[in-house]
CSV table of C-alpha atoms in Angstrom, one decimal:
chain,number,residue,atom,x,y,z
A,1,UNK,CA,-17.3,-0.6,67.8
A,2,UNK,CA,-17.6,-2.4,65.1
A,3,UNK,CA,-14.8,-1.5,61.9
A,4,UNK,CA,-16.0,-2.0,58.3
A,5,UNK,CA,-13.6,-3.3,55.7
A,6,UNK,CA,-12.9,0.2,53.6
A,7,UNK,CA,-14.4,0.5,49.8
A,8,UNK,CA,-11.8,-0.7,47.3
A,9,UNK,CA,-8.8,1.5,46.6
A,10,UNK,CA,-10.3,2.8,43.4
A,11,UNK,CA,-12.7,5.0,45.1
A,12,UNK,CA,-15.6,3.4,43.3
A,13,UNK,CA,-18.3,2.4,45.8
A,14,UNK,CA,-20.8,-0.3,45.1
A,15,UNK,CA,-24.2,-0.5,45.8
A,16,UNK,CA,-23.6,-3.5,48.8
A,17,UNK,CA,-20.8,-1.5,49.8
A,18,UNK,CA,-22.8,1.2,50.4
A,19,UNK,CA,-25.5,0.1,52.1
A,20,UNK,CA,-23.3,-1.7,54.4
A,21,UNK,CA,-20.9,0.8,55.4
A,22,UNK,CA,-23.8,3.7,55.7
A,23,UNK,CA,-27.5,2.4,56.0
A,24,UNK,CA,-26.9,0.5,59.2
A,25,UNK,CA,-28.1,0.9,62.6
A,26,UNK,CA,-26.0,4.1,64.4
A,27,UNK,CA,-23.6,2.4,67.1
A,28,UNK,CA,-24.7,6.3,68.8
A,29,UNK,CA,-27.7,7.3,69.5
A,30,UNK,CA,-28.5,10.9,68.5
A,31,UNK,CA,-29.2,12.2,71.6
A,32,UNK,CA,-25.5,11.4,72.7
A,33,UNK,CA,-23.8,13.5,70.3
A,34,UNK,CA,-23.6,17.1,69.5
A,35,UNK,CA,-25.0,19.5,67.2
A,36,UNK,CA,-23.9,20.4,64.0
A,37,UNK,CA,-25.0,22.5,61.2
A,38,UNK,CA,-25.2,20.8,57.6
A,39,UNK,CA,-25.6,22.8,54.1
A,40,UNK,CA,-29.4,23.1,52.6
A,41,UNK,CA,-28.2,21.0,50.2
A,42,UNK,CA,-26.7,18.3,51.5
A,43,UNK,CA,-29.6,18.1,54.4
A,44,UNK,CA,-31.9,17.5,51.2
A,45,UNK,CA,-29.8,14.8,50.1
A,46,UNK,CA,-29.4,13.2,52.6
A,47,UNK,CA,-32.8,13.5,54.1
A,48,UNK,CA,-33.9,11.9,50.4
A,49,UNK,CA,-30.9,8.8,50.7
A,50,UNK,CA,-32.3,7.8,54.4
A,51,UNK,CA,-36.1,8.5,53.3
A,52,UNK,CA,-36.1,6.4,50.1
A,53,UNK,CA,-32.6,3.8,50.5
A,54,UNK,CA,-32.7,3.5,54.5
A,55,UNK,CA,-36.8,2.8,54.0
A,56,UNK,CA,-37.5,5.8,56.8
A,57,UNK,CA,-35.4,3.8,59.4
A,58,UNK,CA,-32.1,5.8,59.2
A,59,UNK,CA,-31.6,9.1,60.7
A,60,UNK,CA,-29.9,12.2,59.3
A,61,UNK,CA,-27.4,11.7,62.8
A,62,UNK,CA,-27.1,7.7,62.0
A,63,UNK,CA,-26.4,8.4,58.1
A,64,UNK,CA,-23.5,11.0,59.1
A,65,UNK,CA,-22.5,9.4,61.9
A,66,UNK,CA,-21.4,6.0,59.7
A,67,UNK,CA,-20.5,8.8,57.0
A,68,UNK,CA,-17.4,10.6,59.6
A,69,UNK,CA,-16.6,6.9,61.0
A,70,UNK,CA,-15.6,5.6,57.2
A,71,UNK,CA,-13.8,9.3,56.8
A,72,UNK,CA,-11.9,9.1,59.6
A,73,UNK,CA,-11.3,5.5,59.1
A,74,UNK,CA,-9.9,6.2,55.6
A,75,UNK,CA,-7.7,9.1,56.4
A,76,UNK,CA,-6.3,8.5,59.4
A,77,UNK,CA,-2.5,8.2,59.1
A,78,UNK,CA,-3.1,11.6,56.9
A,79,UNK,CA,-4.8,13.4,59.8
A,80,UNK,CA,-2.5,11.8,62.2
A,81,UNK,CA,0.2,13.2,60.0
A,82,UNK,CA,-1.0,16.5,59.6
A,83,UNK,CA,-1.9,17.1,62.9
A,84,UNK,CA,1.3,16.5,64.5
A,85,UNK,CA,3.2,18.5,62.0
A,86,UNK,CA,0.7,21.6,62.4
A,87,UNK,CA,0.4,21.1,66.5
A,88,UNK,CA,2.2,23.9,68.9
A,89,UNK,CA,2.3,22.5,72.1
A,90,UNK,CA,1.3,25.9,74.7
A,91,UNK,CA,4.5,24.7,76.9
């Protein structure tokens, strides 16, 4: 898998940034992955951003998918963090 370079510290995301972090080819394919349920409006949005900026070649799953992979690739020492100080082993 193939890690993108994160968007500048500043939290501002330009438009090549964009495109090349999140209207890309899915390294999944849809079919592999699981269901999950998405707000009315957010499926609108993002069913406009892959329609109109991924030209009607990027699916919902794809867009999401690359969506989660920057997430968790920007917040992983916090969720790292915060799940070994919330965990309670069962033993």
């Amino acid at each position: 898998m193939e890690i993108l370079s994160p968007v500048p510290v500043n939290g501002k995301c330009s438009e090549k940034d964009y495109e090349r972090l999140f209207i890309r080819d899915p390294e999944v394919k849809a079919r592999e992955g699981k269901m999950a349920y998405v707000r009315p409006e957010y499926h609108e949005r993002i069913m406009r951003i892959t329609r109109v900026i991924g030209h009607d070649r990027l699916t919902l799953s794809a867009y999401i998918d690359h969506v989660l992979t920057h997430h968790f690739n920007q917040c992983e020492d916090a969720i790292k963090s915060l799940y070994a100080r919330n965990y309670n082993s069962v033993f």
